[in-house]
XYZ file of C-alpha atoms in Angstrom:
343
model
C -30.693 -12.942 -103.187
C -29.068 -10.893 -100.443
C -29.692 -12.519 -96.978
C -30.934 -9.231 -95.545
C -33.622 -8.917 -98.287
C -34.503 -12.611 -97.908
C -34.887 -12.092 -94.063
C -37.345 -9.337 -94.717
C -39.107 -10.885 -97.671
C -40.026 -14.218 -96.264
C -41.905 -12.930 -93.123
C -43.731 -10.334 -95.172
C -44.738 -13.020 -97.703
C -45.823 -15.344 -94.900
C -48.071 -12.700 -93.372
C -49.480 -11.795 -96.788
C -50.249 -15.451 -97.337
C -51.984 -15.765 -93.952
C -54.149 -12.647 -94.733
C -55.168 -14.249 -98.065
C -55.925 -17.521 -96.522
C -57.960 -15.742 -93.854
C -59.756 -13.890 -96.523
C -60.772 -17.225 -98.062
C -61.813 -18.526 -94.643
C -64.226 -15.708 -94.054
C -65.441 -15.728 -97.777
C -66.525 -19.365 -97.193
C -68.651 -17.940 -94.229
C -70.295 -15.331 -96.612
C -68.239 -12.298 -95.644
C -66.277 -10.273 -98.262
C -62.409 -10.676 -97.682
C -62.162 -6.905 -98.748
C -64.394 -5.877 -95.858
C -62.456 -7.968 -93.377
C -59.024 -6.709 -94.440
C -60.349 -3.098 -94.397
C -61.958 -3.610 -90.962
C -58.697 -5.142 -89.559
C -56.822 -1.991 -90.664
C -59.405 0.334 -89.288
C -59.740 -1.522 -86.070
C -55.924 -1.453 -85.538
C -54.924 1.886 -86.952
C -57.955 3.682 -88.313
C -57.940 6.408 -85.645
C -56.259 7.514 -82.482
C -58.514 5.596 -80.261
C -57.790 2.381 -82.206
C -54.229 3.045 -82.328
C -54.019 3.479 -78.517
C -55.864 0.194 -78.091
C -53.275 -1.346 -80.452
C -50.329 -0.012 -78.536
C -51.688 -1.093 -75.274
C -52.017 -4.633 -76.497
C -48.572 -4.604 -78.193
C -46.821 -3.782 -74.726
C -47.225 -7.279 -73.173
C -46.570 -8.862 -76.568
C -43.129 -7.306 -76.739
C -42.219 -8.627 -73.363
C -43.668 -12.125 -73.926
C -41.897 -12.305 -77.302
C -38.626 -11.593 -75.543
C -39.296 -14.600 -73.394
C -39.084 -16.599 -76.642
C -36.466 -14.681 -78.410
C -33.763 -14.462 -75.666
C -33.586 -18.238 -75.000
C -33.804 -18.762 -78.710
C -30.714 -16.859 -79.352
C -29.042 -19.351 -76.839
C -30.460 -22.344 -78.837
C -33.628 -23.054 -76.755
C -37.284 -23.047 -77.907
C -39.257 -21.863 -74.896
C -43.047 -21.663 -75.447
C -44.227 -21.547 -71.857
C -44.153 -17.783 -71.369
C -47.869 -17.774 -70.380
C -46.952 -19.395 -67.112
C -44.430 -16.720 -66.359
C -46.995 -13.997 -67.261
C -49.644 -15.301 -64.790
C -47.115 -16.033 -62.018
C -45.524 -12.700 -62.478
C -48.808 -10.985 -62.264
C -49.736 -13.038 -59.134
C -46.492 -12.062 -57.461
C -47.088 -8.506 -58.281
C -50.551 -8.535 -56.748
C -49.815 -10.381 -53.586
C -46.402 -8.902 -52.722
C -48.024 -5.862 -50.843
C -50.118 -8.401 -48.869
C -47.129 -10.260 -47.604
C -44.499 -7.551 -47.280
C -44.724 -3.897 -46.159
C -44.438 -1.770 -49.241
C -44.278 2.044 -49.707
C -47.357 3.263 -51.512
C -45.431 5.302 -53.998
C -43.435 4.890 -57.234
C -40.813 2.809 -55.194
C -43.527 0.433 -54.296
C -44.671 0.057 -57.839
C -41.080 -0.693 -58.820
C -40.694 -3.327 -56.017
C -43.881 -5.123 -56.997
C -42.859 -5.094 -60.598
C -39.544 -6.605 -59.683
C -41.352 -9.333 -57.824
C -43.054 -10.267 -60.983
C -39.705 -10.252 -62.796
C -38.101 -12.480 -60.171
C -41.027 -14.909 -60.248
C -41.081 -15.091 -64.138
C -37.273 -15.587 -64.275
C -37.230 -18.383 -61.774
C -40.164 -20.206 -63.498
C -38.639 -20.102 -67.017
C -35.105 -20.838 -65.781
C -36.552 -24.052 -64.388
C -37.056 -25.219 -67.945
C -33.485 -24.411 -68.670
C -32.292 -26.299 -65.755
C -34.388 -29.415 -66.714
C -32.803 -29.136 -70.205
C -29.148 -28.800 -69.149
C -28.999 -30.980 -66.236
C -31.662 -33.593 -66.842
C -31.950 -33.580 -70.680
C -35.583 -32.926 -70.793
C -36.676 -31.051 -73.850
C -37.321 -27.435 -73.024
C -40.085 -26.941 -75.506
C -42.238 -29.665 -73.865
C -41.245 -28.834 -70.284
C -41.895 -25.085 -70.610
C -45.275 -25.779 -72.192
C -46.199 -28.167 -69.399
C -44.981 -25.819 -66.850
C -47.240 -23.124 -68.208
C -50.275 -25.332 -67.474
C -48.962 -25.935 -64.004
C -48.473 -22.265 -63.446
C -52.079 -21.627 -64.646
C -53.373 -24.264 -62.260
C -51.389 -22.684 -59.377
C -52.773 -19.288 -60.257
C -56.381 -20.345 -60.309
C -55.850 -22.137 -56.952
C -54.488 -19.095 -55.187
C -56.757 -16.531 -56.781
C -59.841 -18.524 -56.210
C -58.799 -19.890 -52.811
C -56.318 -18.545 -50.194
C -55.719 -15.145 -51.731
C -59.176 -14.280 -52.956
C -60.651 -11.036 -51.966
C -63.906 -11.668 -50.116
C -65.470 -8.690 -51.918
C -64.879 -10.244 -55.492
C -68.049 -12.143 -55.639
C -68.668 -12.737 -59.438
C -65.098 -12.808 -60.628
C -62.532 -14.201 -58.085
C -59.517 -11.924 -57.727
C -56.824 -10.858 -55.321
C -57.322 -7.631 -53.297
C -56.757 -4.677 -55.484
C -53.477 -2.808 -55.377
C -53.404 0.628 -53.719
C -54.114 3.461 -56.076
C -50.713 4.956 -55.422
C -48.896 1.724 -56.703
C -50.675 1.605 -60.024
C -48.934 2.296 -63.208
C -50.305 5.409 -64.984
C -50.631 6.318 -68.533
C -48.347 8.330 -70.882
C -49.349 11.934 -70.791
C -51.750 12.837 -73.614
C -52.858 9.295 -74.208
C -54.562 6.305 -72.634
C -51.583 4.004 -73.257
C -49.864 2.893 -69.992
C -46.086 3.095 -69.488
C -45.678 -0.611 -70.036
C -45.350 0.216 -73.695
C -42.284 2.378 -73.031
C -40.790 -0.220 -70.816
C -41.481 -3.006 -73.627
C -39.732 -0.787 -76.290
C -36.795 0.092 -74.085
C -36.065 -3.592 -73.251
C -36.380 -4.636 -76.884
C -33.757 -1.867 -77.821
C -31.534 -2.877 -74.691
C -31.543 -6.507 -75.503
C -30.963 -5.933 -79.194
C -27.963 -3.788 -78.321
C -26.748 -6.250 -75.812
C -26.928 -9.318 -78.303
C -25.045 -7.681 -81.055
C -22.643 -5.224 -79.340
C -21.395 -6.918 -76.138
C -19.101 -9.760 -75.538
C -21.773 -11.621 -73.415
C -24.326 -11.157 -76.176
C -21.827 -12.615 -78.754
C -21.148 -15.497 -76.412
C -24.979 -16.230 -76.228
C -25.276 -16.110 -80.007
C -22.319 -18.500 -80.267
C -23.879 -20.968 -77.878
C -27.188 -20.865 -79.867
C -25.289 -21.274 -83.134
C -23.103 -24.247 -82.044
C -23.002 -25.194 -78.414
C -20.147 -27.850 -78.934
C -18.006 -25.141 -80.698
C -18.761 -22.679 -77.875
C -17.780 -25.169 -75.182
C -14.550 -25.985 -76.933
C -13.726 -22.171 -76.967
C -14.262 -22.180 -73.317
C -17.697 -20.358 -73.236
C -19.751 -21.383 -70.145
C -22.700 -22.653 -72.123
C -24.699 -23.884 -69.107
C -24.521 -20.501 -67.394
C -25.352 -18.648 -70.537
C -28.363 -20.735 -71.269
C -29.763 -20.374 -67.697
C -29.096 -16.565 -67.765
C -31.035 -16.309 -71.105
C -33.844 -18.273 -69.788
C -33.953 -16.142 -66.618
C -33.828 -12.846 -68.816
C -36.654 -14.135 -71.000
C -38.797 -15.350 -68.144
C -38.249 -12.070 -66.251
C -39.631 -10.092 -69.213
C -42.699 -12.355 -69.339
C -43.114 -11.936 -65.515
C -42.867 -8.112 -66.034
C -45.609 -8.402 -68.679
C -47.916 -10.053 -65.989
C -46.934 -7.425 -63.434
C -47.649 -4.554 -65.798
C -50.994 -6.097 -66.668
C -51.892 -6.098 -63.047
C -50.560 -2.747 -62.043
C -51.733 -0.929 -65.201
C -54.774 -2.634 -66.438
C -56.572 -4.959 -64.060
C -55.357 -3.649 -60.618
C -55.532 -7.165 -59.197
C -54.874 -10.783 -60.257
C -57.957 -12.455 -61.833
C -58.858 -14.710 -64.699
C -58.563 -11.814 -67.141
C -54.721 -12.156 -66.772
C -54.915 -15.433 -68.684
C -55.267 -13.632 -72.047
C -52.875 -15.851 -74.027
C -50.301 -13.081 -74.353
C -47.624 -15.767 -73.643
C -48.710 -17.752 -76.610
C -49.172 -14.816 -78.944
C -45.532 -13.854 -78.027
C -44.328 -17.074 -79.618
C -45.767 -15.914 -83.080
C -44.303 -12.279 -82.622
C -40.842 -13.772 -81.833
C -40.841 -16.145 -84.750
C -42.153 -13.473 -87.032
C -39.280 -11.234 -85.940
C -36.967 -14.013 -86.330
C -35.984 -13.755 -82.653
C -34.442 -10.296 -83.044
C -35.358 -8.020 -80.193
C -35.568 -4.757 -82.207
C -37.687 -6.397 -84.807
C -40.097 -7.528 -82.228
C -41.376 -3.948 -81.698
C -43.040 -3.476 -85.083
C -44.267 -6.984 -85.124
C -45.846 -6.757 -81.701
C -47.561 -3.575 -82.792
C -48.923 -5.218 -85.869
C -50.328 -8.267 -83.955
C -51.560 -5.930 -81.171
C -53.564 -4.399 -83.981
C -54.972 -7.690 -84.946
C -56.124 -8.293 -81.374
C -57.584 -4.767 -81.100
C -59.552 -5.180 -84.333
C -61.317 -8.499 -83.092
C -64.118 -6.750 -81.479
C -64.752 -4.497 -84.542
C -64.938 -7.614 -86.636
C -67.623 -8.913 -84.447
C -69.607 -5.644 -84.341
C -69.566 -4.739 -87.988
C -69.138 -8.062 -89.865
C -70.840 -10.470 -87.327
C -67.730 -12.493 -87.060
C -66.741 -14.108 -83.774
C -64.189 -12.147 -81.816
C -62.100 -15.364 -81.698
C -61.787 -15.273 -85.405
C -58.591 -13.199 -85.027
C -57.141 -16.394 -83.539
C -57.607 -18.043 -86.790
C -55.473 -15.346 -88.516
C -52.851 -15.795 -85.884
C -52.738 -19.509 -86.339
C -52.498 -19.234 -90.059
C -49.705 -16.712 -89.641
C -47.800 -19.070 -87.411
C -48.105 -21.872 -90.005
C -46.887 -19.598 -92.707
C -43.975 -18.357 -90.670
C -42.825 -21.884 -90.066
C -43.198 -22.728 -93.721
C -41.155 -19.516 -94.608
C -38.382 -20.689 -92.168
C -38.381 -24.153 -93.969
C -37.863 -22.319 -97.265
C -35.191 -20.122 -95.811
C -33.195 -23.164 -94.556
C -33.639 -24.839 -98.103
C -32.271 -21.755 -99.810
C -29.360 -21.446 -97.311
C -28.444 -25.143 -97.939
C -28.574 -24.625 -101.703
C -26.726 -21.319 -101.974
C -24.721 -21.128 -98.943
C -26.260 -17.970 -97.386
């Protein structure tokens, strides 16, 4: 079988298997699998309102998936994007409190860049620990995510809490002039355009530039890359910074476009869902776009499953978990076929 066909067939088969298993899961609980599958489709793509909800949820998924995909192309498995999301959102929310900012589009850009910088530094820390201390980046990035969430809760519920936020602790809201608006004719914020643009940009960079080729070379065989004179350490740290910057931007966009302040709603597991999206797309930035839209649709359909079929809203997480297991299984199959047939 041609490698390209196999690369498309295996993820589709894995997702189909996950949907079938999810159907069996709900059938055991007395719900028709057909009704569940139909409701998933209607809740994600059934009408313009549902599709807008799907696209809004897909925007942060694209950015958090890049946090996994870019380091993965350099040979690292980073799964702590959730930490970069919450700290990026916190940085975005508090920058106007610490520094004078113009209440205009320029101010929006500056607070978004503060989220990018915070996310980049946080994920790059996992790369530094890997390259200079030999600490496994998968474990360190995950633990750093829990540290980041703890720091986020400390500052939001303590020193940076808005006294007016009584029931739900949050930072002071951003000025209206610094919020990210919606795309004309829709309720979808501009974060979607940013996510798509970055996926296309990084896809082009990886496959059409010398530095992108060097990154893929390091990810394929770091020893061969070092023998060829490629600065592997620098490339790995840059890839971590780029990925972390994308996750930090996801947090900043969520604050400036959705929540208007940093609060517990920012801890929405977008960083963890981005892991699944990236693996489903096989860490290809361009392929992340349709996969993120698909899984954004699953998230958007959760409330509809609850209203119409009396299933818990969190049942969608079961589907995501099954999909992740099936994706890992499909990757194992791909490696076996590659070992047997040489492609």
